[in-house]
Amino acid sequence: KSVEPDAIKQRQVFRFKHKKYWCAGIMDIVCFDQHDKWKKFSLYKHIGVEPYAGQILWLKVWWTNCNPKLVTSYYLEACRRAGGIPLITQSDLGTENYGIGNCHTATRQRLDPSLVGTLQHRWMKGINIKPEAAWLQMRRQFSPGFENILDNGVAHGLYNVDNLVEKLVFLWLAIPWLQAKLNAWVHHYNSTPRRCDKNKIL
């Protein structure tokens, strides 16, 4: 309620509206977004979603998600695994997303010279829906148990967030462990068949 009071009011009076999401097909677009809900633990997440197939291409946890070079490395790693690049990338406004926008645009222009002078990245202001939906599912399915574990450590004095040494040791231990758990959740998510949608056509 304190973060998005207007959204809560709209939900309470059922003012949300279904809208069509246009996508030409698989790898037509890749949407990505950052997630700061674990800021109190100095942990930040970043996600990349292929909306047509409903696949999570990457879900990373690190001590920052504001470094354009780091965020771009997630995108490049996903492209290498897929064996190609999407037609368009999409994200919220933010300097951390310039890296992917510039990298993707330069790559598309190099592959197709007719695109020179065009931007192959779509900036969305507050309506980058697909990654937000993925965050919602992660918050429901993955986060509660792990947040309880982390909160329990802070509450019982195992980790003092204001102590720099303890913070660095915590990050050194927690990030690889959480990344392994996130990878397992992503594998489960991507392996689960999507509900049949009669309105989805190719």
Short mmCIF file of C-alpha atoms in Angstrom, two decimals:
data_model
loop_
_atom_site.label_atom_id
_atom_site.label_comp_id
_atom_site.label_asym_id
_atom_site.label_seq_id
_atom_site.Cartn_x
_atom_site.Cartn_y
_atom_site.Cartn_z
CA LYS A 1 0.00 0.00 0.00
CA SER A 2 2.82 2.40 0.77
CA VAL A 3 4.61 1.70 -2.53
CA GLU A 4 1.73 1.85 -5.04
CA PRO A 5 -1.41 3.23 -3.32
CA ASP A 6 -3.11 4.14 -6.63
CA ALA A 7 -2.66 0.61 -7.97
CA ILE A 8 -4.17 -0.81 -4.77
CA LYS A 9 -7.21 1.48 -5.11
CA GLN A 10 -7.68 0.49 -8.75
CA ARG A 11 -7.47 -3.19 -7.85
CA GLN A 12 -9.96 -2.81 -5.01
CA VAL A 13 -12.59 -1.30 -7.32
CA PHE A 14 -11.77 -3.66 -10.23
CA ARG A 15 -10.59 -0.98 -12.63
CA PHE A 16 -7.81 -3.02 -14.19
CA LYS A 17 -8.41 -3.62 -17.88
CA HIS A 18 -7.19 -6.49 -20.04
CA LYS A 19 -5.19 -5.32 -23.04
CA LYS A 20 -3.79 -7.15 -26.03
CA TYR A 21 -0.06 -7.67 -26.16
CA TRP A 22 1.23 -7.66 -29.72
CA CYS A 23 4.21 -9.84 -30.52
CA ALA A 24 5.24 -11.15 -33.95
CA GLY A 25 6.50 -14.46 -32.57
CA ILE A 26 9.34 -16.15 -30.76
CA MET A 27 12.36 -13.88 -30.18
CA ASP A 28 10.50 -10.92 -31.68
CA ILE A 29 11.13 -9.03 -28.46
CA VAL A 30 13.02 -9.47 -25.20
CA CYS A 31 11.86 -7.44 -22.20
CA PHE A 32 13.99 -6.90 -19.13
CA ASP A 33 13.67 -5.20 -15.78
CA GLN A 34 15.40 -4.79 -12.41
CA HIS A 35 14.04 -5.72 -8.98
CA ASP A 36 15.05 -3.92 -5.78
CA LYS A 37 12.77 -5.56 -3.21
CA TRP A 38 15.78 -7.15 -1.46
CA LYS A 39 17.60 -3.85 -1.11
CA LYS A 40 17.58 -4.22 2.69
CA PHE A 41 19.87 -7.25 2.22
CA SER A 42 22.01 -5.39 -0.39
CA LEU A 43 20.81 -7.90 -2.99
CA TYR A 44 19.45 -6.81 -6.36
CA LYS A 45 17.94 -8.89 -9.15
CA HIS A 46 17.61 -8.52 -12.92
CA ILE A 47 15.38 -10.47 -15.29
CA GLY A 48 15.05 -10.95 -19.04
CA VAL A 49 11.83 -12.39 -20.48
CA GLU A 50 10.84 -13.67 -23.93
CA PRO A 51 7.11 -12.88 -23.73
CA TYR A 52 5.71 -14.92 -26.64
CA ALA A 53 7.08 -18.23 -25.37
CA GLY A 54 6.75 -17.10 -21.76
CA GLN A 55 10.36 -18.05 -21.04
CA ILE A 56 12.74 -16.42 -18.57
CA LEU A 57 16.03 -15.92 -20.41
CA TRP A 58 17.97 -14.81 -17.34
CA LEU A 59 17.33 -14.12 -13.68
CA LYS A 60 20.41 -12.87 -11.86
CA VAL A 61 21.12 -11.75 -8.31
CA TRP A 62 24.08 -9.50 -7.50
CA TRP A 63 25.06 -6.65 -5.19
CA THR A 64 23.98 -4.18 -7.90
CA ASN A 65 21.72 -4.06 -10.93
CA CYS A 66 22.63 -0.51 -11.97
CA ASN A 67 25.88 -1.29 -13.81
CA PRO A 68 25.22 -1.10 -17.60
CA LYS A 69 28.18 -3.38 -18.38
CA LEU A 70 26.97 -6.05 -15.96
CA VAL A 71 23.39 -5.89 -17.25
CA THR A 72 24.61 -6.07 -20.86
CA SER A 73 26.63 -9.19 -20.02
CA TYR A 74 23.37 -10.90 -18.96
CA TYR A 75 21.85 -10.08 -22.35
CA LEU A 76 24.91 -11.25 -24.31
CA GLU A 77 25.06 -14.50 -22.33
CA ALA A 78 21.38 -15.18 -23.12
CA CYS A 79 21.93 -14.42 -26.83
CA ARG A 80 24.86 -16.86 -26.98
CA ARG A 81 22.68 -19.58 -25.42
CA ALA A 82 19.82 -18.85 -27.84
CA GLY A 83 22.15 -18.70 -30.84
CA GLY A 84 20.74 -15.36 -31.99
CA ILE A 85 19.31 -11.99 -31.00
CA PRO A 86 15.74 -10.68 -30.86
CA LEU A 87 14.36 -8.08 -33.25
CA ILE A 88 13.65 -5.58 -30.48
CA THR A 89 14.61 -5.14 -26.83
CA GLN A 90 12.38 -3.38 -24.32
CA SER A 91 12.92 -1.92 -20.86
CA ASP A 92 12.00 0.83 -18.45
CA LEU A 93 13.73 4.18 -18.65
CA GLY A 94 17.04 4.11 -16.80
CA THR A 95 20.76 4.54 -17.44
CA GLU A 96 21.43 0.92 -16.43
CA ASN A 97 19.54 -0.15 -19.56
CA TYR A 98 21.53 1.98 -22.01
CA GLY A 99 24.11 -0.78 -22.40
CA ILE A 100 21.67 -3.34 -23.76
CA GLY A 101 19.87 -0.73 -25.87
CA ASN A 102 23.10 0.46 -27.50
CA CYS A 103 24.59 -3.03 -27.88
CA HIS A 104 21.43 -4.46 -29.42
CA THR A 105 20.93 -1.50 -31.77
CA ALA A 106 24.55 -1.67 -32.96
CA THR A 107 24.31 -5.43 -33.56
CA ARG A 108 21.03 -5.16 -35.49
CA GLN A 109 22.42 -2.34 -37.65
CA ARG A 110 25.53 -4.36 -38.40
CA LEU A 111 23.43 -7.37 -39.45
CA ASP A 112 20.96 -5.24 -41.42
CA PRO A 113 22.45 -1.99 -42.81
CA SER A 114 18.95 -0.73 -43.72
CA LEU A 115 18.39 -0.16 -39.98
CA VAL A 116 21.21 2.40 -39.69
CA GLY A 117 19.88 5.53 -38.01
CA THR A 118 17.05 3.69 -36.22
CA LEU A 119 16.73 2.68 -32.57
CA GLN A 120 16.12 -1.03 -32.05
CA HIS A 121 15.22 -0.64 -28.38
CA ARG A 122 11.82 0.28 -27.01
CA TRP A 123 11.67 2.48 -23.90
CA MET A 124 8.54 1.89 -21.81
CA LYS A 125 7.54 4.35 -19.11
CA GLY A 126 5.80 2.45 -16.32
CA ILE A 127 4.17 -0.17 -18.59
CA ASN A 128 6.90 -2.79 -19.04
CA ILE A 129 4.26 -5.40 -18.19
CA LYS A 130 5.81 -8.78 -19.01
CA PRO A 131 8.82 -8.56 -16.65
CA GLU A 132 6.54 -7.14 -13.95
CA ALA A 133 4.29 -10.21 -14.29
CA ALA A 134 7.35 -12.47 -13.96
CA TRP A 135 8.43 -10.57 -10.83
CA LEU A 136 4.94 -11.08 -9.38
CA GLN A 137 5.14 -14.83 -9.92
CA MET A 138 8.62 -14.95 -8.42
CA ARG A 139 7.47 -12.94 -5.40
CA ARG A 140 4.68 -15.45 -4.81
CA GLN A 141 6.49 -18.70 -5.59
CA PHE A 142 10.13 -18.13 -4.67
CA SER A 143 10.71 -15.13 -2.43
CA PRO A 144 8.73 -15.75 0.81
CA GLY A 145 10.76 -18.71 2.08
CA PHE A 146 14.11 -17.15 1.28
CA GLU A 147 13.10 -13.77 2.70
CA ASN A 148 12.15 -15.55 5.93
CA ILE A 149 15.60 -17.19 6.08
CA LEU A 150 17.38 -13.88 5.49
CA ASP A 151 15.13 -11.97 7.90
CA ASN A 152 15.69 -14.65 10.54
CA GLY A 153 19.46 -14.17 10.29
CA VAL A 154 19.15 -10.41 10.73
CA ALA A 155 16.64 -10.73 13.59
CA HIS A 156 18.85 -13.17 15.53
CA GLY A 157 22.01 -11.10 15.11
CA LEU A 158 23.75 -13.47 12.68
CA TYR A 159 24.15 -10.63 10.19
CA ASN A 160 24.54 -6.95 10.97
CA VAL A 161 23.64 -5.01 7.81
CA ASP A 162 25.57 -1.96 9.07
CA ASN A 163 28.85 -3.84 9.52
CA LEU A 164 30.87 -3.64 6.29
CA VAL A 165 32.89 -6.82 6.92
CA GLU A 166 29.77 -8.83 7.76
CA LYS A 167 28.03 -7.38 4.71
CA LEU A 168 30.86 -8.44 2.36
CA VAL A 169 31.05 -11.93 3.89
CA PHE A 170 27.26 -12.24 3.60
CA LEU A 171 27.31 -11.26 -0.09
CA TRP A 172 30.21 -13.65 -0.75
CA LEU A 173 28.20 -16.51 0.76
CA ALA A 174 24.63 -15.58 -0.18
CA ILE A 175 24.96 -14.61 -3.85
CA PRO A 176 26.21 -18.00 -5.19
CA TRP A 177 23.70 -19.87 -3.01
CA LEU A 178 20.75 -17.70 -4.06
CA GLN A 179 21.83 -17.78 -7.72
CA ALA A 180 21.80 -21.58 -7.66
CA LYS A 181 18.31 -21.53 -6.14
CA LEU A 182 17.12 -18.97 -8.71
CA ASN A 183 18.54 -21.08 -11.54
CA ALA A 184 16.59 -24.09 -10.25
CA TRP A 185 13.40 -22.03 -10.02
CA VAL A 186 13.89 -20.65 -13.56
CA HIS A 187 14.43 -24.18 -14.88
CA HIS A 188 11.21 -25.31 -13.18
CA TYR A 189 9.34 -22.23 -14.46
CA ASN A 190 10.54 -22.67 -18.05
CA SER A 191 9.84 -26.42 -17.98
CA THR A 192 6.24 -25.98 -16.84
CA PRO A 193 3.78 -26.00 -19.80
CA ARG A 194 1.87 -22.75 -20.17
CA ARG A 195 -1.90 -22.71 -19.91
CA CYS A 196 -3.52 -22.97 -23.34
CA ASP A 197 -4.53 -19.54 -24.65
CA LYS A 198 -7.00 -19.59 -27.55
CA ASN A 199 -6.22 -15.94 -28.28
CA LYS A 200 -2.50 -16.54 -28.85
CA ILE A 201 -1.74 -17.07 -32.53
CA LEU A 202 1.44 -17.09 -34.57
#
